[in-house]
Short mmCIF file of C-alpha atoms in Angstrom, two decimals:
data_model
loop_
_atom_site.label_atom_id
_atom_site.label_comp_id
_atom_site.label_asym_id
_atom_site.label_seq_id
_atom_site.Cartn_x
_atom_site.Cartn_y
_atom_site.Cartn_z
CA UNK A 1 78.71 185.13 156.33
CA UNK A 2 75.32 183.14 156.71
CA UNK A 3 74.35 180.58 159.12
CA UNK A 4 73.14 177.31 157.18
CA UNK A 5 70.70 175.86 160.20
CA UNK A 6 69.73 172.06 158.82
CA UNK A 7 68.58 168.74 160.97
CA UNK A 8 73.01 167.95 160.52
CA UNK A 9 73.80 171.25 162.55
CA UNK A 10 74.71 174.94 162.18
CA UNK A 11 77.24 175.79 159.51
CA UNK A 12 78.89 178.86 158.79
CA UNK A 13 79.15 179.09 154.87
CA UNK A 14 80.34 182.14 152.68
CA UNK A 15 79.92 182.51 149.01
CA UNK A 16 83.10 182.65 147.08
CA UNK A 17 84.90 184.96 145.65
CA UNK A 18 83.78 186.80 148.79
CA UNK A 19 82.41 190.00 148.38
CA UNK A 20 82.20 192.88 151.06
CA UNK A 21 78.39 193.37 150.67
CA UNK A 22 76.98 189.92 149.95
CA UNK A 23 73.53 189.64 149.77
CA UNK A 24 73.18 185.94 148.57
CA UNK A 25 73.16 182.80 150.27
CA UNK A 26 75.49 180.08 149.64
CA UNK A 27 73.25 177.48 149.45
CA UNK A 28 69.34 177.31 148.28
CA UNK A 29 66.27 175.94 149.01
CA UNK A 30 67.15 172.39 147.57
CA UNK A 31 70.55 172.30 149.33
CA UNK A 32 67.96 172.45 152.41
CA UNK A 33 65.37 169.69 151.27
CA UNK A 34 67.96 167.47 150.44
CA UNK A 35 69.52 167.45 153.78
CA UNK A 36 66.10 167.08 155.50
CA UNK A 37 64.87 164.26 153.11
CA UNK A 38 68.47 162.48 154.34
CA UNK A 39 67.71 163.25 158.19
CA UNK A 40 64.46 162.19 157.71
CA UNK A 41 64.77 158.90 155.86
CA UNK A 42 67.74 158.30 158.41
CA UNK A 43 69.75 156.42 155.55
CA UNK A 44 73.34 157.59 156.03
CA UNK A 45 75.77 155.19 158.08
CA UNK A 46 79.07 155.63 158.39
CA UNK A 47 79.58 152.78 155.95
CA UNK A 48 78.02 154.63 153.58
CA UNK A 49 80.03 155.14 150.41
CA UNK A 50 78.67 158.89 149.33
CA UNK A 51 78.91 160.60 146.02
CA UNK A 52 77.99 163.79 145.71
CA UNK A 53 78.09 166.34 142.81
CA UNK A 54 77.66 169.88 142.08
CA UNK A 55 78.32 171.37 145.33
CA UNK A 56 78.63 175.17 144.90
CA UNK A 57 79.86 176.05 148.18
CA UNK A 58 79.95 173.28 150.65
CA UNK A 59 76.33 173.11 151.62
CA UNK A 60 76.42 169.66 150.84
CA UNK A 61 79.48 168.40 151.17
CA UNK A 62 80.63 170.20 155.10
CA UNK A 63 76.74 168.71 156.95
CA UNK A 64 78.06 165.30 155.42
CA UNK A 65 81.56 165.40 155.80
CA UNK A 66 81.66 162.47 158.62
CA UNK A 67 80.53 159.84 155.92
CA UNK A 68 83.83 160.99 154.06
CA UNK A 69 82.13 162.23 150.40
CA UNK A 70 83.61 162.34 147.55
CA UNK A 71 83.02 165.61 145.70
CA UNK A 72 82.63 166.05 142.28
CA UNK A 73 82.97 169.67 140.48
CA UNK A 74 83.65 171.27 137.09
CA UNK A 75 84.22 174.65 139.10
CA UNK A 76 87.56 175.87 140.40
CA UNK A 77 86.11 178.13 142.50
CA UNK A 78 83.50 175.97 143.73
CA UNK A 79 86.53 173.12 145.02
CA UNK A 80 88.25 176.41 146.60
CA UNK A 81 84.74 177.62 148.22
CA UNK A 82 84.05 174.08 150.06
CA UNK A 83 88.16 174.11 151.22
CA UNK A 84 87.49 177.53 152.74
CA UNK A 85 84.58 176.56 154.57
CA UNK A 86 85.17 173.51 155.99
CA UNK A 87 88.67 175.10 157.37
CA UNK A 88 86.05 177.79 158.40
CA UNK A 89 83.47 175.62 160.17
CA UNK A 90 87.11 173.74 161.62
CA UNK A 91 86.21 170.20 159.95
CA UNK A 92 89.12 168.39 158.49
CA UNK A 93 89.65 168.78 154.55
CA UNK A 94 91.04 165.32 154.63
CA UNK A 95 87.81 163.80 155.34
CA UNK A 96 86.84 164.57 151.71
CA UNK A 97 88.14 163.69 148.94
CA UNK A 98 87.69 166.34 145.99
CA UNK A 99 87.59 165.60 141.68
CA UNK A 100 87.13 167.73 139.11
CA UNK A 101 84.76 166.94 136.55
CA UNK A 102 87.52 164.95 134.06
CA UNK A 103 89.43 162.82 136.62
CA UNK A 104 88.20 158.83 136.71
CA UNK A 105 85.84 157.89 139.74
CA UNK A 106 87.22 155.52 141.93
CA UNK A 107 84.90 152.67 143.51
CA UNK A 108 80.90 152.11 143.29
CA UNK A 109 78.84 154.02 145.53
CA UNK A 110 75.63 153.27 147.93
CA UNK A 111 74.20 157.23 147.61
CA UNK A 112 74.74 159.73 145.16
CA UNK A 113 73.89 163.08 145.68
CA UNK A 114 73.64 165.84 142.86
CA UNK A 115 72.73 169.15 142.33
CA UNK A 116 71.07 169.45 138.82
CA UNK A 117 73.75 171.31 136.72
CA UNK A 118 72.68 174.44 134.11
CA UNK A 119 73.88 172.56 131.23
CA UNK A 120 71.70 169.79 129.90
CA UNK A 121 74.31 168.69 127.99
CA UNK A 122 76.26 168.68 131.18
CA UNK A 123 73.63 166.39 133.05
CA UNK A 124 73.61 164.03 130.54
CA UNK A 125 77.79 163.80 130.59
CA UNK A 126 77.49 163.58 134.75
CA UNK A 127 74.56 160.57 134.61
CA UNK A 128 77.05 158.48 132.36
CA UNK A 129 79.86 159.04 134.86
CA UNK A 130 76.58 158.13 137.51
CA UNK A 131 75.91 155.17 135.56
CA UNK A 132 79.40 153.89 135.47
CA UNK A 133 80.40 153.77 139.09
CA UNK A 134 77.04 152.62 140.55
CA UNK A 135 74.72 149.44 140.74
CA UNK A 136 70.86 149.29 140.51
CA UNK A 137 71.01 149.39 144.33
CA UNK A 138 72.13 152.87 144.19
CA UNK A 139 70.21 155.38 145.48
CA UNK A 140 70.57 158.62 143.41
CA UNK A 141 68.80 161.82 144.21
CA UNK A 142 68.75 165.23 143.13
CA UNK A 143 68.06 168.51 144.13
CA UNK A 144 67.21 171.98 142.70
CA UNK A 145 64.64 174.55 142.16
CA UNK A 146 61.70 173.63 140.67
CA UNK A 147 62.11 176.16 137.88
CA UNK A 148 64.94 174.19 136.69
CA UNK A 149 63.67 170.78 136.66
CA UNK A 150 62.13 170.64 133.02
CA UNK A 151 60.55 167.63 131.36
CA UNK A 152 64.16 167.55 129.12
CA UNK A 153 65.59 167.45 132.96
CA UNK A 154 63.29 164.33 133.59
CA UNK A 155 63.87 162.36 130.35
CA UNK A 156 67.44 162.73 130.67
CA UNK A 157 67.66 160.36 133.73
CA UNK A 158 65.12 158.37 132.25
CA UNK A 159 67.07 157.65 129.22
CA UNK A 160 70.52 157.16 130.55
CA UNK A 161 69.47 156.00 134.40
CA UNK A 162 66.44 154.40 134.67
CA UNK A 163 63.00 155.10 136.23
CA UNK A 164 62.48 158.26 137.76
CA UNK A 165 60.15 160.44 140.10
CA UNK A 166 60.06 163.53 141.51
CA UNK A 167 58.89 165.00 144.82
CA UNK A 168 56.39 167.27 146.25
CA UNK A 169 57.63 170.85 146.10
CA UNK A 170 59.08 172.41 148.96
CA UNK A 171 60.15 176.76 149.34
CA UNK A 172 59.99 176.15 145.79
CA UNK A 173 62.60 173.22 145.65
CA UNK A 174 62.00 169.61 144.03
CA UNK A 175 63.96 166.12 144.52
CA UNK A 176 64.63 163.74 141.84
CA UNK A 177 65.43 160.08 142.61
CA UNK A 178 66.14 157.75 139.54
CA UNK A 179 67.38 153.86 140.10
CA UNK A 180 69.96 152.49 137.67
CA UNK A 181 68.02 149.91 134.91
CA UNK A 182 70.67 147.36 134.60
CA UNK A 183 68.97 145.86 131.40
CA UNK A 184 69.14 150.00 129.98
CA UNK A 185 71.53 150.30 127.04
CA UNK A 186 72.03 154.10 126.78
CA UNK A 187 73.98 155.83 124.30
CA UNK A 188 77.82 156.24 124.88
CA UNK A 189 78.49 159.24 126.03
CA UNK A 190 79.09 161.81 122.99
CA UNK A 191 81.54 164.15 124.67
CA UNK A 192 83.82 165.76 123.81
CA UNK A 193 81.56 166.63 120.54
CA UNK A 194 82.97 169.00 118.19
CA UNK A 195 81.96 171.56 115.35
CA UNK A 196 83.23 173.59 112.08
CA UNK A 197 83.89 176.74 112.55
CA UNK A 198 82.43 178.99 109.78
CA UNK A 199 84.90 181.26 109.76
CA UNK A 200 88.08 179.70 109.00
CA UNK A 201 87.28 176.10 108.49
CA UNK A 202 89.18 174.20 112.10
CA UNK A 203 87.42 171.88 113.76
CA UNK A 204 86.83 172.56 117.47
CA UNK A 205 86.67 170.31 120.35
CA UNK A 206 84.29 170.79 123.23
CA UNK A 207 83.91 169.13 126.28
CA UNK A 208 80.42 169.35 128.15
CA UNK A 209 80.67 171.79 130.06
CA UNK A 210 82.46 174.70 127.78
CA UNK A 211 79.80 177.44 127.20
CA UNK A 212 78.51 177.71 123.34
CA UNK A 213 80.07 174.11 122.77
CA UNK A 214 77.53 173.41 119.74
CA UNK A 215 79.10 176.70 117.48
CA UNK A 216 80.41 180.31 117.42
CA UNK A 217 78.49 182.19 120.08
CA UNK A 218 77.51 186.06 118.47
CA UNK A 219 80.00 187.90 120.88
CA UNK A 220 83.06 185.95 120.45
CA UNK A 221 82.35 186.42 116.50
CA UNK A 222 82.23 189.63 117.11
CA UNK A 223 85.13 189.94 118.85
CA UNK A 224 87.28 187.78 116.46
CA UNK A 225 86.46 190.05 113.60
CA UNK A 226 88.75 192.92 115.54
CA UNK A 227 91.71 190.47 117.41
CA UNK A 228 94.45 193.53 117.65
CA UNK A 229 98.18 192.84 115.87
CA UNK A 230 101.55 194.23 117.34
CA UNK A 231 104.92 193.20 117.59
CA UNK A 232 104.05 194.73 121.26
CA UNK A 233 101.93 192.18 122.36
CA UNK A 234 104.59 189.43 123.73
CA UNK A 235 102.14 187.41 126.48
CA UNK A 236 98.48 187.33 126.02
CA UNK A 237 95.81 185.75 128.08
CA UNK A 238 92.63 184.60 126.74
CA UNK A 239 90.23 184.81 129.93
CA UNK A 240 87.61 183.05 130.85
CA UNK A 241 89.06 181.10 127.41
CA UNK A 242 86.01 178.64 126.77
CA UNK A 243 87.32 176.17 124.16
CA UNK A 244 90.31 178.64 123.43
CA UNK A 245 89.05 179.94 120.46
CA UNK A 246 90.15 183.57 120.82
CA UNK A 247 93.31 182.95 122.50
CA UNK A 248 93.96 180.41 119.49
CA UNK A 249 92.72 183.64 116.86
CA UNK A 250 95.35 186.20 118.39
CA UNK A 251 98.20 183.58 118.11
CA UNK A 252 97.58 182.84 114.77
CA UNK A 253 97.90 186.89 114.48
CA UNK A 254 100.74 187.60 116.32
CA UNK A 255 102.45 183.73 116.16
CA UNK A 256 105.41 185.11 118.41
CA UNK A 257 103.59 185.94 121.72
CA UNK A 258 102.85 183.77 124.53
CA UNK A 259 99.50 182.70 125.20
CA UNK A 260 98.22 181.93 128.90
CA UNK A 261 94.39 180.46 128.40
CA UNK A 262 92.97 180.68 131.74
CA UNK A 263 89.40 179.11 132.55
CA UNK A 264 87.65 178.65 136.60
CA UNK A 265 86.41 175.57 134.65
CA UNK A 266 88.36 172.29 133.91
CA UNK A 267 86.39 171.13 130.93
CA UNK A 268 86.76 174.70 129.34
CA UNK A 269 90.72 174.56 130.24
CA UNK A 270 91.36 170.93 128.39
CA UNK A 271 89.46 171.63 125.77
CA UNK A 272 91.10 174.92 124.86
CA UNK A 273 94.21 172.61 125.68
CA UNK A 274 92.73 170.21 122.98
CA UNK A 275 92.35 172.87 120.58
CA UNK A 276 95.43 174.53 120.51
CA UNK A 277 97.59 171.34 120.43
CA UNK A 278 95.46 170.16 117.06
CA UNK A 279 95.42 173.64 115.65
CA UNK A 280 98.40 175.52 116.99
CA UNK A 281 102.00 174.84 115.63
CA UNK A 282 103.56 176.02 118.62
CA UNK A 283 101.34 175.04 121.22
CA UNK A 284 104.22 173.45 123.38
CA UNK A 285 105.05 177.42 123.84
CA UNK A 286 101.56 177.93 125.27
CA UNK A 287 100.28 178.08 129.02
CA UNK A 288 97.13 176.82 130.27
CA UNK A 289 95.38 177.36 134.06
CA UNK A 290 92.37 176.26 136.09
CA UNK A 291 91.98 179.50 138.57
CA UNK A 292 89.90 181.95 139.57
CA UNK A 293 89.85 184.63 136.92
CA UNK A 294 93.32 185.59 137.20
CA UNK A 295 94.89 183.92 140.09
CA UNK A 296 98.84 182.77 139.60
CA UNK A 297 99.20 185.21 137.09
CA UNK A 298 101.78 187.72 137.97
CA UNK A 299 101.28 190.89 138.30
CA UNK A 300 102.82 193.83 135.71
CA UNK A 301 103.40 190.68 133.23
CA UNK A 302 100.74 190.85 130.39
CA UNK A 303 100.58 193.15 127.59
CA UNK A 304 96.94 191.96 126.48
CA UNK A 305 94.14 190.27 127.96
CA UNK A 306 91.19 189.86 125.73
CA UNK A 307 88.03 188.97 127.20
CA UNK A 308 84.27 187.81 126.95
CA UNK A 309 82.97 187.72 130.62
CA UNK A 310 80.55 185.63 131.63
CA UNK A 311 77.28 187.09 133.36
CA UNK A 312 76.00 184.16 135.61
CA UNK A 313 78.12 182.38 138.34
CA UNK A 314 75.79 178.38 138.85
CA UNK A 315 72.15 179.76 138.13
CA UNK A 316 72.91 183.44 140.04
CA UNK A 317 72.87 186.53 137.45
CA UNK A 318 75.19 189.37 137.62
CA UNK A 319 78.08 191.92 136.61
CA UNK A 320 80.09 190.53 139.48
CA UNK A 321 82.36 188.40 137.39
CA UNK A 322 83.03 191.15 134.98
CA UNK A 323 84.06 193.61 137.57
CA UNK A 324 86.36 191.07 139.60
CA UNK A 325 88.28 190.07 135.91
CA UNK A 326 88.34 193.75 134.98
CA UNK A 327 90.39 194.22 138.49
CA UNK A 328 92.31 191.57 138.18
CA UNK A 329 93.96 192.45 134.52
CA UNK A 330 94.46 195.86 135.59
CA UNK A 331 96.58 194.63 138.49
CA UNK A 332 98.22 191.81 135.77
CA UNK A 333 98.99 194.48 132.69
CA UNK A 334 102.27 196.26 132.22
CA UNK A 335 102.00 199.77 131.96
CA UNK A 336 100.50 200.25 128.49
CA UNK A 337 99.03 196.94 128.36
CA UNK A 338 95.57 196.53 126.90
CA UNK A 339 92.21 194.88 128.28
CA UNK A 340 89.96 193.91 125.08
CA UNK A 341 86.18 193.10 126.29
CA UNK A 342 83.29 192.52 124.15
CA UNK A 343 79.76 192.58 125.82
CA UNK A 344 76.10 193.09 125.23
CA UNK A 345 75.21 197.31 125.09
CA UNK A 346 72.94 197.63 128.09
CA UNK A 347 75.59 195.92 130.39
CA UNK A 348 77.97 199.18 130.29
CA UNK A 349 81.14 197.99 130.97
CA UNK A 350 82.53 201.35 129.60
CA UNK A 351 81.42 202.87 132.71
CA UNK A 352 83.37 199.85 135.05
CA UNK A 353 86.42 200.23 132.61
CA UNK A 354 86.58 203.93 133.23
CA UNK A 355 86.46 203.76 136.93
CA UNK A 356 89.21 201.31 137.08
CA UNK A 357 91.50 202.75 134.38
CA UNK A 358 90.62 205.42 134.17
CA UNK A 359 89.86 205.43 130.30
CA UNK A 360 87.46 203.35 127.94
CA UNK A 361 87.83 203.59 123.93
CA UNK A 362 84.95 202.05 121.60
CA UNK A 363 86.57 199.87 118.84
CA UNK A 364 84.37 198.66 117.63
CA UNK A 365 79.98 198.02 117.82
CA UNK A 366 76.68 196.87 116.44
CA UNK A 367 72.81 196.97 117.71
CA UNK A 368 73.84 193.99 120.17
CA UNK A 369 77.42 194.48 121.16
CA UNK A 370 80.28 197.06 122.46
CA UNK A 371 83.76 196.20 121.86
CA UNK A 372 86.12 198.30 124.31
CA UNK A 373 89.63 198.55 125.34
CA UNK A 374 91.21 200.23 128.66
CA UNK A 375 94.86 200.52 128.78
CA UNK A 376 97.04 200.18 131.83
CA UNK A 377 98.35 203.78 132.49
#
């Protein structure tokens, strides 16, 4: 656990899902010049009606959790991360009041905070919400490395907010403030967008936040060329699910199991919600979670899990996802059961896969991807 030391006080914040040997922060250098640009301007009163969004851990939300914040986050395991450590730092949950990404935003605000999200597409989706529940006397401002503030980054406020200016750099780290142009007409927001999928011809909905929302990414083709068939294979669970369109591929070929499509993020959960209802005749029979990786499922219960992990966890690169989803669905399968992954080559989850289970089998592969399967044994 690391010691965030800001003008606000010393707080004691891990990174979540916690990991024995931890060698990142949970916060960054913008976390930091945000807090010091708010201690410095001296603008927060316990009037103060505070929005903040994108909080990966808590950095933001726990210093400013006297002026009562409302959080805003697409992550499960972000909301989790800022529950565990304000209970850790012994503040009072109550004091904020936590959304995810979907739900309605109650009231106008004085100061909105943000940390700039990966997704342009994303940004532009949050700054209408922004837009919507402020007044041009709102002060917005937001944070994050400089190596993520692009001129797209800039013209995205300036388009949907209103004039906009950046700060000085500091370790690296930039602030954006933007004012609200009343006389502005942006676009209505165009999410959730949808495409055509090449392949068989449905439509699929995407909200702004679902990775590869604009078409097919190249691994989950690949994967949906080999989607296994067996009587065998009673509940499936589509992890880290996206817009569903896997889980949605292996009920269409085996229409009498029971898909669970299970997603950390809430946009990725409704829309593969979305999907299945418009594309799945039995979608009524069909689960659908918000959890870290596996969490709530039971254990012993699955016969398949089919999965494309994701590498990155907010901006931070790494196998760590992969390994804690490859744990988790050997503790979830029956004895026989199946794990399905599909990755790039050079990641070699063979090697993970045979550590775990003990066994890795190549079904399939091409000059960019390895499709594997361990079974429980």
């Amino acid at each position: 656990m690391n010691i965030l030391q800001i003008p606000q006080g010393k707080f004691k914040l891990n990174r979540y899902p916690v990991r024995k040997k931890e060698d990142l922060r949970a916060w960054d250098a913008a976390d930091e010049y945000l807090l010091q640009y708010l201690d410095e301007q001296d603008i927060l009163t316990e009037h103060t009606r505070l929005l903040i969004f994108n909080d990966a851990f808590g950095a933001l939300n726990i210093p400013l959790i006297k002026y009562h914040p409302v959080s805003i986050s697409d992550s499960y395991i972000s909301q989790t991360a800022i529950e565990r450590n304000t209970q850790v730092n012994q503040l009072d949950i109550n004091s904020l009041q936590q959304l995810n990404s979907l739900d309605d935003i109650p009231n106008t605000y004085d100061i909105v905070l943000m940390k700039v999200p990966r997704s342009l597409a994303m940004l532009e989706y949050q700054l209408q919400q922004i837009r919507s529940c402020c007044t041009s006397k709102t002060l917005i401002i937001a944070a994050a490395m400089s190596k993520y503030i692009h001129t797209s980054t800039l013209q995205c406020f300036e388009r949907i907010i209103g004039p906009t200016s950046t700060s000085l750099a500091r370790k690296k780290a930039r602030l954006i403030f933007s004012q609200i142009d009343e006389n502005l007409d942006p676009v209505k927001s165009r999410y959730p967008e949808s495409y055509v999928m090449d392949i068989t011809g449905d439509v699929y909905v995407n909200h702004a936040n679902v990775f590869s929302r604009e078409k097919l990414d190249i691994g989950t083709r690949f994967l949906l060329q080999h989607i296994p068939v067996s009587d065998k294979y009673k509940n499936i669970v589509d992890l880290a699910c996206g817009n569903g369109v896997i889980g949605i591929a292996a009920a269409k070929a085996n229409p009498e199991a029971h898909l669970s499509f299970v997603d950390e993020s809430y946009m990725a959960v409704e829309s593969a919600r979305m999907n299945v209802m418009n594309l799945l005749d039995n979608s009524i029979c069909h689960d659908f979670m918000v959890t870290d990786c596996l969490h709530g499922i039971e254990s012993d219960s699955q016969d398949l899990i089919l999965n494309n992990p994701p590498f990155h966890q907010q901006h931070t690169v790494g196998d760590f996802i992969a390994w804690q989803m490859f744990k988790e669905s050997r503790d979830c399968l029956r004895t026989g059961g199946e794990l399905i992954v599909v990755g790039n080559r050079h990641l070699a989850y063979h090697l993970k896969l045979r550590r775990l289970f003990g066994n890795s089998e190549v079904l399939a592969s091409n000059k960019k991807f390895v499709l594997l399967r361990a079974i429980k044994q």
